Amino acid sequence: MDGCEATKYVKSITKANATAIITLITSVLEAEMAIELSAGCE
């Protein structure tokens, strides 16, 4: 399970009730940032 999968799982079991998941990435690629944000990361 990678970070995106874990985020989607946590969001699904908590029904997104005030669950903030902050991601730190070392990539400067906008595409990778978009993937993290679409998974539900803040």
Coordinates of C-alpha atoms in Angstrom, one line a residue:
M1 CA 0.0 0.0 0.0
D2 CA 1.5 3.3 -1.0
G3 CA 0.7 6.8 0.4
C4 CA -2.2 7.5 -2.0
E5 CA -3.8 4.1 -1.3
A6 CA -3.5 4.7 2.5
T7 CA -5.0 8.1 2.2
K8 CA -8.0 6.9 0.3
Y9 CA -8.5 4.1 2.8
V10 CA -8.3 6.4 5.8
K11 CA -10.7 8.9 4.2
S12 CA -13.1 6.1 3.3
I13 CA -13.3 4.6 6.8
T14 CA -13.6 8.0 8.6
K15 CA -16.1 9.3 6.0
A16 CA -13.7 12.3 5.7
N17 CA -14.9 13.6 9.0
A18 CA -12.3 16.3 9.8
T19 CA -9.5 14.0 8.9
A20 CA -6.6 16.0 7.6
I21 CA -3.8 14.0 6.0
I22 CA -0.7 16.1 5.2
T23 CA 1.7 14.8 2.6
L24 CA 5.3 15.7 2.1
I25 CA 6.8 14.9 -1.2
T26 CA 10.3 15.5 -2.5
S27 CA 9.3 15.7 -6.1
V28 CA 8.9 19.1 -7.9
L29 CA 6.8 17.6 -10.6
E30 CA 3.3 19.1 -10.7
A31 CA 1.9 15.7 -11.9
E32 CA 3.0 14.0 -8.7
M33 CA 1.5 16.7 -6.6
A34 CA -1.8 16.4 -8.4
I35 CA -1.9 12.7 -7.7
E36 CA -1.4 13.3 -4.0
L37 CA -4.1 16.0 -3.9
S38 CA -6.6 13.9 -5.8
A39 CA -6.1 11.1 -3.3
G40 CA -7.3 13.5 -0.6
C41 CA -4.1 14.8 0.9
E42 CA -4.0 18.3 2.2

